[in-house]
Amino acid sequence: MRNTPKNPALSQVQKNLSVEIDERRRALAARGVRLFDFGIGDPKEPTPAFIREALRAAVPEVSQYPSAFGTAPLRRSIAGYLRRRFGVTVDPESQVLACAGAKEAIFHLPLAFAGDPSRRKIVMPDPGYPTYEVGARFAGLEPVKVPLTAARRFLLEPEDVGEETLRQTLIFWISYPHNPTGAVAPRDYLARVGEAALRYGFVVASDECYADIYYGERPASMLEVQLENVLAVHSCSKRSGMTGYRSGFLAGDPDLVKVLRGVRSHPGVSSPAFVSAAATAAWGDDAHPAERREIFRRKRDRFLRFFAERGLVADASEATLYLWVRVPAGETSASYALRLLEGGIVVAPGTAFGAGEGYIRVALVPTLEECEEAITAWKRIDG
């Protein structure tokens, strides 16, 4: 077909070096080169046994369509988690929706609220999770990427956007703990964002998927500041080692949740009931995230010691399973990532997340033993 139809959004999203790195990674693996993959945030620690058992026990003899909004037990378990973890009380019927992982929810969220021609801007952090931009473009909306800097603690301040843009903003994405930098937002920052949302009438979409992976003070939720004009997105993926299960939730303003309920029955992205049973068990337990957090802490501490020895600097990196590392003098994000790759170390160039030139992101996904072996290999590469 010579004139193949295509959504123009496919051409508007910039391709990045990660594609080339993935091709080179596969070529090296085919040659038998041992790779230590710190690229994609997909940890190797096993999913806790009680979660796997809950899933197996819930596999039915007869398969039927799942709930578009999440099972009642799952939504109650999520409400219990929000109460225990953040001290936030929500109604599981009107303020909680299950989703098939955070990525799906982030992509679809703008579709639910698009329509007002005076509000077509989606504000997002740069660097940031690429799906914020992809979802905006596929919804026919305008992404506004706001550069973040170490000097400003990687905070996306409303004042940095400008009053005219804020008046046209439909959704204001924040992401704390932040992917890719690992920065954490103080409570007074969240209050400033909430105040701006009420003043200008936009929706705060708060990506809180790394809220339980932290190394100092526990990160706050936007829901602790206010519920009005706010939706928080959470996921079982990193908290519970359930990346392949595809389960998460949205919670917040009941009026916004009501709109989402009207949309989410259509795309057919509900998690199967047996996955919901596993997620119900996961959100009901607080011990396993603490155990996983300690494993990530040990990996992080080991790499920070190594980086200090080599003269490499990690900015922010206060939470999440990521280290945001400045490249050595004379290198770019691309050149350093490719040089490490040739030696078997896979990292993500900072430019894969937008305005991340001068950095690489190291995802602490290999095992502790593999991390030690990777550090030995890294020392050989850097000489």
Coordinates of N, CA and C in Angstrom, one line a residue, residues 285-365:
D285 N 0.0 -5.6 51.8 CA 1.1 -5.9 52.6 C 2.2 -4.9 52.5
D286 N 2.8 -4.5 53.6 CA 3.8 -3.5 53.6 C 5.2 -4.0 53.9
A287 N 5.3 -5.3 54.2 CA 6.6 -5.9 54.6 C 7.5 -6.1 53.4
H288 N 6.9 -6.6 52.3 CA 7.7 -6.9 51.1 C 8.3 -5.6 50.4
P289 N 7.6 -4.5 50.4 CA 8.3 -3.3 49.8 C 9.5 -2.9 50.6
A290 N 9.4 -3.0 51.9 CA 10.5 -2.7 52.8 C 11.7 -3.6 52.5
E291 N 11.5 -4.9 52.3 CA 12.6 -5.8 52.0 C 13.2 -5.5 50.6
R292 N 12.4 -5.2 49.7 CA 12.9 -4.8 48.3 C 13.7 -3.5 48.4
R293 N 13.2 -2.6 49.2 CA 13.8 -1.3 49.3 C 15.3 -1.5 49.9
E294 N 15.4 -2.4 50.8 CA 16.7 -2.6 51.4 C 17.7 -3.2 50.4
I295 N 17.2 -4.0 49.5 CA 18.0 -4.6 48.4 C 18.5 -3.5 47.5
F296 N 17.6 -2.6 47.1 CA 18.0 -1.5 46.2 C 18.9 -0.6 46.9
R297 N 18.7 -0.4 48.2 CA 19.7 0.5 49.0 C 21.1 -0.1 49.0
R298 N 21.2 -1.4 49.1 CA 22.6 -2.0 49.1 C 23.2 -1.8 47.7
K299 N 22.4 -2.0 46.7 CA 23.0 -1.8 45.3 C 23.4 -0.3 45.1
R300 N 22.5 0.6 45.5 CA 22.8 2.0 45.4 C 24.0 2.4 46.1
D301 N 24.1 2.0 47.4 CA 25.3 2.4 48.2 C 26.6 1.9 47.6
R302 N 26.5 0.7 47.0 CA 27.7 0.1 46.4 C 28.1 0.9 45.2
F303 N 27.2 1.3 44.4 CA 27.5 2.1 43.2 C 28.0 3.5 43.5
L304 N 27.3 4.1 44.5 CA 27.8 5.4 44.9 C 29.2 5.4 45.4
R305 N 29.6 4.4 46.1 CA 31.0 4.3 46.6 C 31.9 4.1 45.4
F306 N 31.5 3.3 44.4 CA 32.3 3.1 43.2 C 32.4 4.4 42.4
F307 N 31.3 5.1 42.2 CA 31.3 6.4 41.5 C 32.2 7.4 42.2
A308 N 32.2 7.5 43.5 CA 33.0 8.4 44.2 C 34.5 8.1 44.0
E309 N 34.8 6.8 44.0 CA 36.2 6.3 43.7 C 36.7 6.8 42.3
R310 N 35.8 6.7 41.4 CA 36.1 7.0 40.0 C 36.0 8.5 39.6
G311 N 35.5 9.3 40.5 CA 35.3 10.7 40.2 C 34.0 10.9 39.4
L312 N 33.1 10.0 39.4 CA 31.8 10.2 38.8 C 30.8 10.7 39.8
V313 N 29.9 11.6 39.4 CA 28.9 12.3 40.3 C 27.5 11.9 39.9
A314 N 26.8 11.5 41.0 CA 25.3 11.2 40.8 C 24.5 12.3 41.4
D315 N 23.8 13.0 40.6 CA 22.9 14.1 41.0 C 21.6 13.5 41.5
A316 N 21.0 14.2 42.5 CA 19.7 13.7 43.1 C 19.8 12.2 43.5
S317 N 19.2 11.3 42.8 CA 19.3 9.9 43.1 C 19.0 9.6 44.6
E318 N 17.9 10.3 45.1 CA 17.5 10.1 46.5 C 16.5 9.0 46.6
A319 N 15.9 8.6 45.5 CA 14.8 7.6 45.6 C 14.8 6.9 44.2
T320 N 13.8 6.0 44.0 CA 13.6 5.2 42.8 C 14.8 4.2 42.8
L321 N 14.8 3.4 41.7 CA 15.9 2.4 41.6 C 16.9 2.9 40.5
Y322 N 16.9 4.3 40.3 CA 17.8 4.9 39.3 C 18.9 5.8 39.9
L323 N 20.0 5.8 39.3 CA 21.1 6.7 39.6 C 21.3 7.6 38.3
W324 N 21.3 8.9 38.6 CA 21.4 9.9 37.5 C 22.8 10.4 37.5
V325 N 23.7 9.9 36.6 CA 25.1 10.1 36.7 C 25.6 11.0 35.6
R326 N 26.4 12.0 36.0 CA 27.1 12.9 35.1 C 28.2 12.1 34.3
V327 N 28.2 12.3 33.0 CA 29.2 11.6 32.2 C 30.6 12.3 32.5
P328 N 31.7 11.6 32.2 CA 33.0 12.2 32.4 C 33.3 13.4 31.5
A329 N 34.1 14.3 31.9 CA 34.5 15.4 31.0 C 35.0 14.9 29.7
G330 N 34.5 15.7 28.6 CA 34.9 15.3 27.3 C 33.9 14.3 26.6
E331 N 33.0 13.8 27.4 CA 32.0 12.8 26.8 C 30.7 13.4 26.7
T332 N 29.9 12.8 25.8 CA 28.4 13.1 25.8 C 27.7 11.9 26.3
S333 N 26.4 12.1 26.5 CA 25.5 11.0 26.9 C 25.7 9.8 26.0
A334 N 25.6 10.1 24.7 CA 25.7 9.1 23.7 C 27.1 8.4 23.7
S335 N 28.1 9.2 23.7 CA 29.5 8.6 23.5 C 29.8 7.7 24.7
Y336 N 29.4 8.2 25.9 CA 29.7 7.4 27.1 C 28.9 6.1 27.2
A337 N 27.6 6.2 26.9 CA 26.7 5.1 26.9 C 27.2 4.0 25.9
L338 N 27.7 4.5 24.7 CA 28.1 3.5 23.7 C 29.5 2.9 24.1
R339 N 30.3 3.7 24.7 CA 31.6 3.2 25.2 C 31.4 2.1 26.3
L340 N 30.5 2.4 27.2 CA 30.2 1.4 28.2 C 29.6 0.1 27.6
L341 N 28.8 0.3 26.6 CA 28.1 -0.8 26.0 C 29.2 -1.8 25.4
E342 N 30.2 -1.2 24.7 CA 31.2 -2.1 24.1 C 31.9 -2.9 25.1
G343 N 31.9 -2.5 26.3 CA 32.5 -3.3 27.4 C 31.5 -4.1 28.2
G344 N 30.3 -4.2 27.7 CA 29.3 -5.0 28.3 C 28.4 -4.4 29.3
I345 N 28.5 -3.1 29.5 CA 27.7 -2.3 30.5 C 26.6 -1.6 29.8
V346 N 25.3 -2.0 30.0 CA 24.2 -1.3 29.3 C 23.6 -0.3 30.2
V347 N 23.6 1.0 29.8 CA 22.9 2.1 30.6 C 22.1 2.8 29.6
A348 N 21.2 3.7 30.1 CA 20.4 4.5 29.2 C 21.0 5.9 29.1
P349 N 21.2 6.4 27.9 CA 21.7 7.8 27.8 C 20.6 8.8 28.4
G350 N 21.1 9.8 29.0 CA 20.1 10.8 29.5 C 19.2 11.3 28.5
T351 N 19.6 11.4 27.2 CA 18.8 12.0 26.2 C 17.6 11.1 25.8
A352 N 17.6 9.9 26.3 CA 16.5 9.0 26.1 C 15.2 9.5 26.8
F353 N 15.4 10.4 27.8 CA 14.3 11.0 28.6 C 14.1 12.5 28.3
G354 N 14.7 12.9 27.2 CA 14.5 14.3 26.8 C 15.8 15.1 27.1
A355 N 15.6 16.2 27.9 CA 16.7 17.1 28.1 C 17.7 16.5 29.2
G356 N 18.3 15.4 28.8 CA 19.2 14.8 29.8 C 20.7 14.7 29.3
E357 N 21.0 15.6 28.3 CA 22.4 15.6 27.9 C 23.4 15.8 29.0
G358 N 24.4 15.0 29.0 CA 25.4 15.1 30.0 C 25.2 14.1 31.1
Y359 N 24.2 13.2 31.0 CA 23.9 12.2 32.0 C 23.7 10.9 31.4
I360 N 23.9 9.8 32.2 CA 23.4 8.5 31.9 C 22.5 8.1 33.1
R361 N 21.5 7.2 32.8 CA 20.7 6.7 33.9 C 21.1 5.2 34.1
V362 N 21.4 4.9 35.4 CA 21.8 3.5 35.8 C 20.6 2.9 36.6
A363 N 20.0 1.9 36.0 CA 18.8 1.3 36.7 C 19.4 0.1 37.5
L364 N 19.1 0.0 38.7 CA 19.7 -1.0 39.6 C 18.9 -2.3 39.5
V365 N 18.9 -2.9 38.3 CA 18.1 -4.1 38.1 C 18.9 -5.4 38.3

